[in-house]
Coordinates of C-alpha atoms and ligand atoms in Angstrom, one line a residue:
X1 CA -22.7 0.2 0.1
X2 CA -22.5 -1.6 -3.2
X3 CA -21.3 0.0 -6.4
X4 CA -24.1 1.9 -8.0
X5 CA -23.2 1.7 -11.7
X6 CA -21.4 -1.5 -12.4
X7 CA -23.9 -4.3 -12.1
X8 CA -21.4 -7.0 -13.2
X9 CA -19.3 -6.4 -10.2
X10 CA -21.8 -5.8 -7.5
X11 CA -21.7 -9.5 -6.5
X12 CA -18.2 -9.4 -5.1
X13 CA -18.2 -6.1 -3.3
X14 CA -21.7 -6.4 -2.1
X15 CA -20.8 -9.8 -0.8
X16 CA -18.0 -8.0 1.1
X17 CA -20.5 -5.4 2.4
X18 CA -22.7 -8.2 3.8
X19 CA -19.8 -9.7 5.6
X20 CA -19.0 -6.2 6.8
X21 CA -22.5 -6.0 8.2
X22 CA -21.7 -9.1 10.3
X23 CA -18.8 -7.1 11.8
X24 CA -16.1 -9.0 10.2
X25 CA -13.3 -7.3 8.4
X26 CA -13.1 -7.8 4.7
X27 CA -9.9 -7.5 2.6
X28 CA -10.1 -4.9 -0.1
X29 CA -9.7 -6.4 -3.6
X30 CA -5.9 -6.0 -3.7
X31 CA -5.3 -8.8 -6.2
X32 CA -7.4 -7.7 -9.2
X33 CA -6.8 -11.1 -11.0
X34 CA -8.8 -12.8 -8.3
X35 CA -11.9 -10.8 -9.0
X36 CA -14.5 -11.2 -11.7
X37 CA -13.7 -8.5 -14.3
X38 CA -10.8 -8.0 -11.9
X39 CA -9.0 -5.0 -13.1
X40 CA -12.1 -3.0 -13.9
X41 CA -13.6 -3.7 -10.5
X42 CA -10.4 -2.7 -8.9
X43 CA -10.2 0.4 -11.0
X44 CA -13.7 1.5 -10.1
X45 CA -13.0 0.8 -6.5
X46 CA -9.9 3.1 -6.6
X47 CA -11.8 5.8 -8.6
X48 CA -14.4 5.6 -5.8
X49 CA -11.7 6.1 -3.2
X50 CA -10.5 9.1 -5.1
X51 CA -14.1 10.5 -5.5
X52 CA -13.3 11.4 -9.1
X53 CA -17.1 11.3 -9.9
X54 CA -17.8 14.2 -7.4
X55 CA -15.9 16.8 -9.4
X56 CA -16.1 15.3 -12.9
X57 CA -19.9 15.2 -12.9
X58 CA -22.1 18.3 -13.1
X59 CA -25.7 18.3 -11.6
X60 CA -27.9 16.5 -14.1
X61 CA -24.9 15.4 -16.3
X62 CA -23.6 11.9 -17.0
X63 CA -20.9 10.5 -14.7
X64 CA -17.4 11.7 -15.6
X65 CA -18.4 14.0 -18.5
X66 CA -17.4 17.0 -16.5
X67 CA -18.8 20.6 -16.5
X68 CA -19.0 21.0 -12.7
X69 CA -18.5 24.6 -11.8
X70 CA -15.8 25.2 -9.2
X71 CA -15.5 28.7 -7.8
X72 CA -12.0 29.6 -6.5
X73 CA -10.7 32.9 -5.1
X74 CA -9.0 33.2 -8.5
X75 CA -12.1 32.7 -10.7
X76 CA -14.3 29.9 -12.0
X77 CA -13.1 26.6 -13.4
X78 CA -15.2 23.9 -15.1
X79 CA -14.1 20.3 -14.8
X80 CA -13.1 18.5 -18.0
X81 CA -14.7 15.5 -19.5
X82 CA -12.8 12.4 -18.5
X83 CA -14.8 9.8 -20.5
X84 CA -12.9 8.0 -23.3
X85 CA -14.0 10.3 -26.1
X86 CA -11.0 11.0 -28.2
X87 CA -12.0 14.6 -29.1
X88 CA -13.8 15.7 -26.0
X89 CA -12.5 13.4 -23.2
X90 CA -9.3 11.7 -22.3
X91 CA -9.5 9.0 -25.0
X92 CA -6.2 10.1 -26.5
X93 CA -4.3 10.0 -23.2
X94 CA -1.5 7.5 -23.1
X95 CA -0.8 5.8 -19.7
X96 CA 2.2 8.2 -19.3
X97 CA -0.1 11.2 -20.0
X98 CA -2.5 10.0 -17.4
X99 CA 0.2 9.5 -14.8
X100 CA 1.9 12.8 -15.7
X101 CA -1.5 14.6 -15.2
X102 CA -2.3 13.1 -11.8
X103 CA 1.1 12.7 -10.3
X104 CA 2.9 15.7 -11.7
X105 CA 0.0 18.1 -12.5
X106 CA 1.2 18.5 -16.1
X107 CA -1.1 18.1 -19.2
X108 CA -0.2 16.1 -22.3
X109 CA 0.7 19.5 -24.0
X110 CA 3.2 20.2 -21.2
X111 CA 1.1 22.9 -19.4
X112 CA 0.5 22.8 -15.7
X113 CA -2.9 22.1 -14.2
X114 CA -4.6 24.2 -11.6
X115 CA -4.5 22.6 -8.2
X116 CA -8.3 22.5 -8.2
X117 CA -7.5 19.0 -9.6
X118 CA -6.1 17.6 -6.3
X119 CA -2.9 16.4 -7.8
X120 CA -0.9 17.6 -4.7
X121 CA -2.7 14.5 -3.1
X122 CA -2.9 12.2 -6.1
X123 CA 0.9 12.5 -6.6
X124 CA 1.1 10.0 -3.6
X125 CA -0.8 7.3 -5.5
X126 CA 1.1 4.3 -7.0
X127 CA 1.2 4.0 -10.8
X128 CA -0.7 0.7 -10.8
X129 CA -3.6 2.1 -8.9
X130 CA -3.9 5.1 -11.2
X131 CA -3.6 3.0 -14.3
X132 CA -6.4 0.7 -13.0
X133 CA -8.5 3.8 -12.6
X134 CA -7.6 4.8 -16.2
X135 CA -8.6 1.4 -17.5
X136 CA -11.9 1.7 -15.7
X137 CA -12.6 5.1 -17.1
X138 CA -11.6 3.9 -20.6
X139 CA -14.3 1.1 -20.2
X140 CA -17.1 3.7 -19.9
X141 CA -19.3 5.1 -22.7
X142 CA -17.5 8.0 -24.4
X143 CA -19.4 11.4 -24.1
X144 CA -19.0 14.3 -26.5
X145 CA -20.1 16.8 -23.9
X146 CA -17.9 19.9 -23.9
X147 CA -17.7 21.9 -20.6
X148 CA -17.9 25.7 -20.7
X149 CA -14.6 27.7 -20.8
X150 CA -12.9 28.6 -17.6
X151 CA -13.3 32.2 -16.4
X152 CA -10.2 33.0 -14.3
X153 CA -9.1 36.5 -13.4
X154 CA -5.8 37.7 -14.9
X155 CA -3.1 36.9 -14.1
X156 CA -4.4 33.5 -12.9
X157 CA -5.8 32.9 -16.4
X158 CA -2.2 32.4 -17.5
X159 CA -1.5 28.8 -17.0
X160 CA 2.3 29.2 -17.1
X161 CA 2.0 31.0 -13.8
X162 CA 1.3 27.6 -12.3
X163 CA 4.8 26.5 -13.0
X164 CA 5.9 28.9 -10.4
X165 CA 3.2 27.8 -8.0
X166 CA 4.3 24.1 -8.5
X167 CA 7.9 25.1 -7.8
X168 CA 7.1 26.7 -4.4
X169 CA 4.1 24.7 -3.1
X170 CA 4.0 21.3 -4.9
X171 CA 5.7 18.4 -3.1
X172 CA 5.8 15.7 -5.7
X173 CA 6.3 12.0 -5.0
X174 CA 4.7 8.7 -4.1
X175 CA 3.6 7.7 -0.6
X176 CA 6.4 6.2 1.4
X177 CA 5.2 3.7 3.9
X178 CA 6.5 3.8 7.4
X179 CA 8.1 0.5 8.3
X180 CA 7.7 1.2 12.1
X181 CA 3.9 1.2 11.7
X182 CA 1.6 -1.7 11.0
X183 CA 0.0 -2.5 7.7
X184 CA -3.4 -1.0 8.7
X185 CA -1.9 2.3 9.6
X186 CA 0.0 2.5 6.3
X187 CA -3.0 1.6 4.3
X188 CA -5.0 4.3 6.1
X189 CA -2.2 6.9 5.5
X190 CA -2.0 5.9 1.8
X191 CA -5.8 6.4 1.4
X192 CA -6.1 9.6 3.4
X193 CA -3.0 11.4 2.0
X194 CA -3.5 10.1 -1.5
X195 CA -6.8 9.2 -3.2
X196 CA -9.0 10.3 -0.3
X197 CA -7.5 13.9 -0.5
X198 CA -9.1 14.6 2.9
X199 CA -6.7 17.4 3.6
X200 CA -8.0 19.3 0.5
X201 CA -11.0 20.3 2.7
X202 CA -9.7 19.7 6.3
X203 CA -6.4 21.6 6.0
X204 CA -6.3 25.4 5.9
X205 CA -4.9 27.1 2.8
X206 CA -2.6 30.0 2.4
X207 CA -3.0 33.1 0.3
X208 CA -1.8 31.2 -2.8
X209 CA -4.4 28.5 -2.3
X210 CA -1.9 25.9 -1.2
X211 CA -2.6 23.7 1.9
X212 CA -0.4 24.5 4.9
X213 CA 1.6 21.4 5.9
X214 CA 2.3 22.6 9.4
X215 CA -1.5 22.9 10.0
X216 CA -2.4 19.6 8.3
X217 CA -5.9 18.4 9.2
X218 CA -6.5 21.1 11.8
X219 CA -9.8 22.3 10.2
X220 CA -10.7 24.7 7.4
X221 CA -13.6 26.6 5.8
X222 CA -14.9 25.2 2.6
X223 CA -17.8 26.9 0.7
X224 CA -18.9 28.5 4.0
X225 CA -19.0 25.0 5.7
X226 CA -16.4 24.2 8.4
X227 CA -14.5 21.0 7.8
X228 CA -13.4 20.2 11.4
X229 CA -10.1 19.4 12.9
X230 CA -9.4 15.7 12.3
X231 CA -6.3 15.4 14.5
X232 CA -6.8 13.6 17.8
X233 CA -7.2 16.7 19.9
X234 CA -9.7 15.9 22.7
X235 CA -11.8 19.1 22.5
X236 CA -11.6 20.1 18.8
X237 CA -10.6 17.0 17.0
X238 CA -11.4 13.3 17.0
X239 CA -9.9 12.6 20.4
X240 CA -13.1 11.3 21.9
X241 CA -14.1 9.0 19.0
X242 CA -13.1 5.4 19.0
X243 CA -11.8 3.8 15.8
X244 CA -15.0 1.8 15.4
X245 CA -17.2 4.9 15.8
X246 CA -15.2 6.7 13.2
X247 CA -15.3 3.8 10.8
X248 CA -19.1 3.7 11.2
X249 CA -19.4 7.4 10.6
X250 CA -17.3 7.2 7.4
X251 CA -19.4 4.2 6.2
X252 CA -22.9 5.5 7.1
X253 CA -22.5 9.3 7.5
X254 CA -23.9 8.9 11.0
X255 CA -22.0 8.5 14.2
X256 CA -23.5 6.0 16.7
X257 CA -24.9 7.4 19.9
X258 CA -25.4 5.9 23.3
X259 CA -29.2 5.6 23.2
X260 CA -29.7 4.7 26.9
X261 CA -27.9 7.5 28.6
X262 CA -30.2 10.4 29.6
X263 CA -27.3 12.8 30.3
X264 CA -24.7 13.7 27.7
X265 CA -21.5 11.8 28.5
X266 CA -18.7 14.3 28.3
X267 CA -16.2 11.7 27.4
X268 CA -18.1 10.0 24.6
X269 CA -18.3 10.7 20.9
X270 CA -21.6 12.4 20.3
X271 CA -24.0 11.4 17.5
X272 CA -23.6 13.6 14.4
X273 CA -24.5 13.3 10.7
X274 CA -22.3 14.1 7.7
X275 CA -23.4 17.4 6.3
X276 CA -22.9 19.5 3.1
X277 CA -19.7 18.6 1.3
X278 CA -19.0 15.7 3.8
X279 CA -22.4 14.2 3.0
X280 CA -21.3 14.0 -0.6
X281 CA -18.0 12.5 0.3
X282 CA -19.8 9.8 2.4
X283 CA -22.4 9.2 -0.3
X284 CA -20.2 9.1 -3.4
X285 CA -17.0 7.6 -1.9
X286 CA -16.6 6.4 1.7
X287 CA -19.9 4.5 2.0
X288 CA -18.8 2.4 -0.9
X289 CA -15.4 1.3 0.5
X290 CA -14.7 -1.9 2.3
X291 CA -14.9 -1.6 6.1
X292 CA -11.3 -2.8 6.3
X293 CA -10.3 0.4 4.4
X294 CA -12.5 2.6 6.5
X295 CA -11.0 1.1 9.7
X296 CA -7.5 1.7 8.3
X297 CA -8.5 5.4 7.6
X298 CA -9.8 5.6 11.2
X299 CA -6.7 4.0 12.7
X300 CA -4.5 6.5 10.8
X301 CA -6.6 9.6 11.7
X302 CA -6.7 8.6 15.4
X303 CA -2.9 8.6 15.4
X304 CA -2.5 12.1 14.1
X305 CA -0.9 14.1 16.9
X306 CA -3.3 16.6 18.5
X307 CA -2.9 20.0 16.9
X308 CA -5.0 23.0 17.8
X309 CA -2.6 25.8 17.4
X310 CA -5.1 28.0 15.7
X311 CA -8.3 26.7 17.0
X312 CA -8.8 27.4 20.7
X313 CA -12.3 26.6 21.9
X314 CA -13.4 29.1 24.5
X315 CA -14.0 27.6 27.9
X316 CA -17.6 28.8 28.5
X317 CA -20.2 30.6 26.5
X318 CA -21.2 34.2 27.3
X319 CA -24.6 33.9 29.0
X320 CA -27.7 34.6 27.0
X321 CA -30.2 37.1 28.3
X322 CA -33.4 35.7 29.8
X323 CA -35.5 37.1 27.0
X324 CA -33.2 35.6 24.2
X325 CA -33.2 32.2 26.0
X326 CA -37.0 32.2 26.2
X327 CA -37.3 33.2 22.5
X328 CA -34.9 30.5 21.5
X329 CA -36.8 27.9 23.4
X330 CA -40.1 28.9 21.7
X331 CA -38.5 28.7 18.3
X332 CA -37.0 25.3 19.1
X333 CA -40.4 23.9 20.3
X334 CA -42.2 25.2 17.3
X335 CA -39.7 24.2 14.6
X336 CA -37.4 21.5 15.8
X337 CA -38.5 19.4 18.8
X338 CA -40.9 17.2 16.8
X339 CA -37.8 15.6 15.2
X340 CA -34.9 16.4 17.5
X341 CA -37.0 15.8 20.7
X342 CA -37.7 17.9 23.7
X343 CA -34.3 17.8 25.3
X344 CA -32.3 17.7 22.1
X345 CA -31.7 14.0 22.7
X346 CA -32.6 13.1 19.1
X347 CA -34.0 9.8 17.9
X348 CA -31.4 7.4 16.6
X349 CA -30.9 6.6 13.8
X350 CA -33.4 9.1 12.3
X351 CA -32.7 12.4 14.0
X352 CA -29.2 13.3 15.4
X353 CA -29.0 14.5 19.0
X354 CA -28.3 18.2 19.2
X355 CA -27.0 18.1 22.7
X356 CA -23.3 17.3 22.9
X357 CA -23.3 17.5 19.1
X358 CA -20.0 18.7 17.5
X359 CA -21.8 20.7 14.8
X360 CA -23.9 22.6 17.3
X361 CA -20.9 23.1 19.7
X362 CA -18.2 24.0 17.2
X363 CA -16.5 27.3 17.9
X364 CA -17.2 28.2 14.3
X365 CA -21.0 28.0 13.9
X366 CA -20.8 27.7 10.1
X367 CA -22.1 24.2 9.7
X368 CA -24.9 24.8 12.2
X369 CA -26.0 28.0 10.4
X370 CA -25.7 26.4 6.9
X371 CA -27.8 23.4 8.0
X372 CA -30.5 25.7 9.3
X373 CA -30.5 27.7 6.1
X374 CA -30.3 24.9 3.7
X375 CA -31.5 21.7 5.5
X376 CA -29.8 18.4 5.1
X377 CA -30.3 15.4 2.8
X378 CA -30.6 12.8 5.6
X379 CA -29.3 10.0 3.6
X380 CA -25.6 10.4 2.9
X381 CA -24.8 6.8 2.5
X382 CA -28.0 5.0 1.4
X383 CA -27.2 2.8 4.3
X384 CA -30.5 3.5 5.9
X385 CA -33.6 4.6 4.1
X386 CA -34.8 6.9 6.7
X387 CA -36.9 8.9 4.3
X388 CA -36.8 11.9 6.5
X389 CA -34.9 15.0 5.5
X390 CA -34.0 18.0 7.6
X391 CA -36.1 20.8 6.2
X392 CA -34.5 24.1 5.3
X393 CA -35.5 27.1 7.5
X394 CA -33.8 29.8 5.3
X395 CA -37.1 31.1 4.1
X396 CA -39.1 30.5 7.3
X397 CA -36.9 32.2 9.9
X398 CA -35.1 35.5 9.8
X399 CA -31.4 36.0 10.4
X400 CA -32.2 37.3 13.9
X401 CA -34.4 34.2 14.7
X402 CA -31.8 31.8 13.4
X403 CA -29.1 33.5 15.4
X404 CA -31.3 33.3 18.6
X405 CA -32.2 29.7 18.0
X406 CA -28.6 28.7 17.3
X407 CA -27.4 30.6 20.4
X408 CA -30.1 28.8 22.5
X409 CA -28.9 25.4 21.2
X410 CA -25.3 26.3 21.9
X411 CA -26.1 27.2 25.6
X412 CA -28.5 24.4 26.5
X413 CA -28.5 20.7 27.6
X414 CA -24.8 20.9 28.5
X415 CA -23.8 22.4 25.2
X416 CA -21.1 25.0 25.6
X417 CA -20.3 27.4 22.8
X418 CA -20.4 31.2 22.3
X419 CA -23.6 32.8 20.9
X420 CA -24.2 33.3 17.1
X421 CA -24.9 36.8 15.7
X422 CA -27.5 37.7 13.1
X423 CA -24.6 39.2 11.1
X424 CA -22.9 35.7 10.9
X425 CA -26.2 34.3 9.6
X426 CA -26.5 37.0 7.0
X427 CA -22.9 36.5 5.8
X428 CA -23.7 32.8 5.1
X429 CA -27.1 33.4 3.5
X430 CA -26.3 34.3 -0.1
Ligands
HEC501 C1 -11.8 18.4 -6.3 C2 -12.2 18.2 -7.6 C3 -11.6 17.1 -8.5 C4 -11.4 15.8 -8.1 C5 -11.8 15.1 -6.8 C6 -10.9 15.1 -9.3 N1 -10.6 16.0 -10.3 FE1 -9.8 15.6 -12.1 N2 -9.8 17.6 -12.5 C7 -10.4 18.6 -11.7 C8 -10.2 19.9 -12.4 C9 -10.7 21.3 -11.9 C10 -9.4 19.7 -13.6 C11 -8.9 20.7 -14.6 C12 -7.7 21.4 -14.1 C13 -7.2 22.4 -15.0 O1 -7.9 22.8 -16.0 O2 -6.1 22.9 -14.8 C14 -9.2 18.2 -13.6 C15 -8.5 17.6 -14.6 C16 -8.4 16.2 -14.7 C17 -7.7 15.5 -15.8 C18 -7.1 16.2 -17.0 C19 -8.1 16.2 -18.1 C20 -7.7 17.0 -19.4 O3 -8.5 17.0 -20.3 O4 -6.6 17.5 -19.4 C21 -7.7 14.2 -15.6 C22 -7.2 13.0 -16.4 C23 -8.5 14.0 -14.3 N3 -8.8 15.3 -13.8 C24 -8.7 12.8 -13.7 C25 -9.2 12.7 -12.4 C26 -9.3 11.4 -11.7 C27 -8.9 10.1 -12.3 C28 -9.8 11.7 -10.5 C29 -10.0 10.7 -9.3 C30 -8.9 10.0 -8.9 C31 -10.1 13.1 -10.4 N4 -9.7 13.7 -11.6 C32 -10.6 13.8 -9.3 C33 -11.0 18.5 -10.5 C34 -11.1 17.3 -9.8
HEC502 C1 -38.7 16.8 10.0 C2 -37.7 16.5 10.9 C3 -36.7 17.6 11.3 C4 -37.0 18.9 11.7 C5 -38.3 19.5 11.9 C6 -35.7 19.5 12.0 N1 -34.7 18.6 11.8 FE1 -32.7 19.0 12.1 N2 -32.3 17.2 11.2 C7 -33.2 16.3 10.7 C8 -32.5 15.1 10.1 C9 -33.1 13.9 9.5 C10 -31.1 15.4 10.2 C11 -30.0 14.6 9.7 C12 -29.6 15.0 8.4 C13 -28.5 14.1 7.8 O1 -28.4 13.0 8.1 O2 -27.8 14.6 6.9 C14 -31.0 16.7 10.9 C15 -29.8 17.3 11.2 C16 -29.7 18.5 11.9 C17 -28.5 19.1 12.3 C18 -27.1 18.5 12.0 C19 -26.6 17.6 13.1 C20 -25.4 16.8 12.8 O3 -24.8 16.4 13.7 O4 -25.0 16.7 11.6 C21 -28.7 20.2 13.1 C22 -27.8 21.1 13.7 C23 -30.2 20.3 13.1 N3 -30.7 19.3 12.4 C24 -30.9 21.3 13.8 C25 -32.2 21.5 13.7 C26 -32.9 22.6 14.2 C27 -32.3 23.7 15.0 C28 -34.2 22.5 13.8 C29 -35.3 23.5 14.0 C30 -35.2 24.8 13.4 C31 -34.3 21.3 13.1 N4 -33.1 20.7 13.0 C32 -35.5 20.8 12.6 C33 -34.6 16.4 10.9 C34 -35.3 17.5 11.3
HEC503 C1 -15.2 18.3 -0.1 C2 -14.7 18.6 1.2 C3 -14.3 17.4 2.1 C4 -13.5 16.3 1.9 C5 -12.8 16.0 0.6 C6 -13.5 15.6 3.1 N1 -14.3 16.2 4.1 FE1 -14.7 15.5 6.0 N2 -15.9 17.1 6.4 C7 -16.1 18.1 5.5 C8 -17.0 19.1 6.1 C9 -17.5 20.4 5.5 C10 -17.3 18.5 7.4 C11 -18.3 19.2 8.5 C12 -19.7 18.8 8.3 C13 -20.0 17.5 8.9 O1 -19.9 17.4 10.2 O2 -20.3 16.5 8.2 C14 -16.6 17.3 7.5 C15 -16.7 16.4 8.6 C16 -15.9 15.3 8.8 C17 -15.9 14.4 10.0 C18 -16.7 14.7 11.2 C19 -15.9 15.4 12.2 C20 -16.6 15.9 13.4 O3 -15.9 16.3 14.4 O4 -17.9 15.9 13.4 C21 -15.0 13.4 9.7 C22 -14.6 12.3 10.7 C23 -14.5 13.6 8.4 N3 -15.0 14.7 7.9 C24 -13.5 12.8 7.8 C25 -13.1 12.9 6.5 C26 -12.2 12.0 5.9 C27 -11.6 10.7 6.5 C28 -12.0 12.4 4.6 C29 -11.2 11.8 3.5 C30 -11.4 10.4 3.1 C31 -12.8 13.6 4.4 N4 -13.4 13.9 5.6 C32 -12.8 14.4 3.3 C33 -15.6 18.3 4.2 C34 -14.8 17.3 3.5

């Protein structure tokens, strides 16, 4: 929960984290001058809230030197180097250049950026917060790494085209706080809508790759994973989570479960672990934020009006045949029950329960299938050292076996979701 890279500063924020562990709310460092190395600590904190490191670091590369490959429907982009190198990074950016890039999506040479840089979210962020991030970035070691050239399909390779895109889809402007809401709600809204760019994964996109405001936070597919509905809908969304449960999930990547109940409680938030892209968000960003900010995020999310227009969960699963059920049970006992336990009840905090689990029960089985194919890291937050990972079964089980196993999980222990086809597994395998 402490900053990984900036040892000078760990004292203060780690001290906060300790207080957090004692269940007390800690103020975020809002007055940089009161902190040791104040402005840089604050800048690093805000860069963490924006998860800049996730996109601007390639596997095996140095932080912020770029080169991460991002595949879009329009071709492949490589993230730029944002270390202070004058030739290869952003060392020559003025404060105005930096603000213009992140708030307006325009480069110092006057050309538009592709929205793979989430400027449609960062446009909401105050100047002073972005400039603190800039000062932090400028305090890092310059790197002369040069990322590969983008490979976008014509006509998307023509940057000027993005002027038109911005005209139609880009709603520029800072976050306006709502005076009818409390401070906590407004802080949460500022973080979620701005630096946190949660909607970049949790909001569906249209054909032009822009997020749909009318379906904000109703759930979307990202790299084959399903980022679920975060509105307060009771069935699909976060309606059953309490603010505290949500804050703990954001901080640790694990949702708390009621250990004592032997039957799944239909009204309670089930245990689940952050997976795939969300495990990275938890690891790189959310687990390092002050609990007061995570609570603010939770308060804001819990207040999003329920919206399930697109996502109707079917009432009951089609019934599995006796033979498929038996085959699923055998696969479960052989491959899974040692960790997830005989009745899918899991073992907190090591192995999430599979009964009542939202990943298992989601109408879209994407995250369940992806987890079975790829496994899961087990430690999104470094909050626990559980030392156990979820193994990958992609090379152990066939598409047919994964489909049968997944269907068994979805129809057992009170779980209630339609079966999975081998075709769906095959489609996510590549
Ligand atoms: C989801 C991925 C993603 C995240 C998160 C992200 N960026 Fe970027 N960023 C990009 C991409 C992609 C580009 C290049 C866009 C283009 O070429 O049009 C870029 C470009 C930039 C540039 C312009 C660099 C140049 O040489 O012109 C700056 C500055 C920048 N990002 C800063 C940040 C900061 C600061 C954060 C965190 C607050 C951040 N980025 C978070 C993907 C991301
Ligand atoms: C060696 C122990 C182990 C085995 C065997 C194992 N798992 Fe897991 N599983 C885990 C751990 C640990 C996690 C949590 C990963 C994390 O925190 O990211 C997990 C997570 C999951 C999740 C995601 C749950 C959530 O809410 O995020 C699913 C679904 C799952 N396992 C299903 C299975 C199935 C089905 C099998 C059998 C084919 C299986 N697991 C076998 C350890 C195991
Ligand atoms: C890079 C994409 C990405 C970003 C950015 C992202 N998420 Fe997620 N999120 C996912 C995916 C994929 C899942 C589903 C896998 C899982 O359950 O962990 C998920 C799951 C969740 C869940 C669990 C929901 C459930 O019903 O199980 C919560 C809560 C959540 N995200 C909150 C957030 C918040 C708050 C933010 C912004 C601070 C955010 N996410 C940003 C991709 C993302």
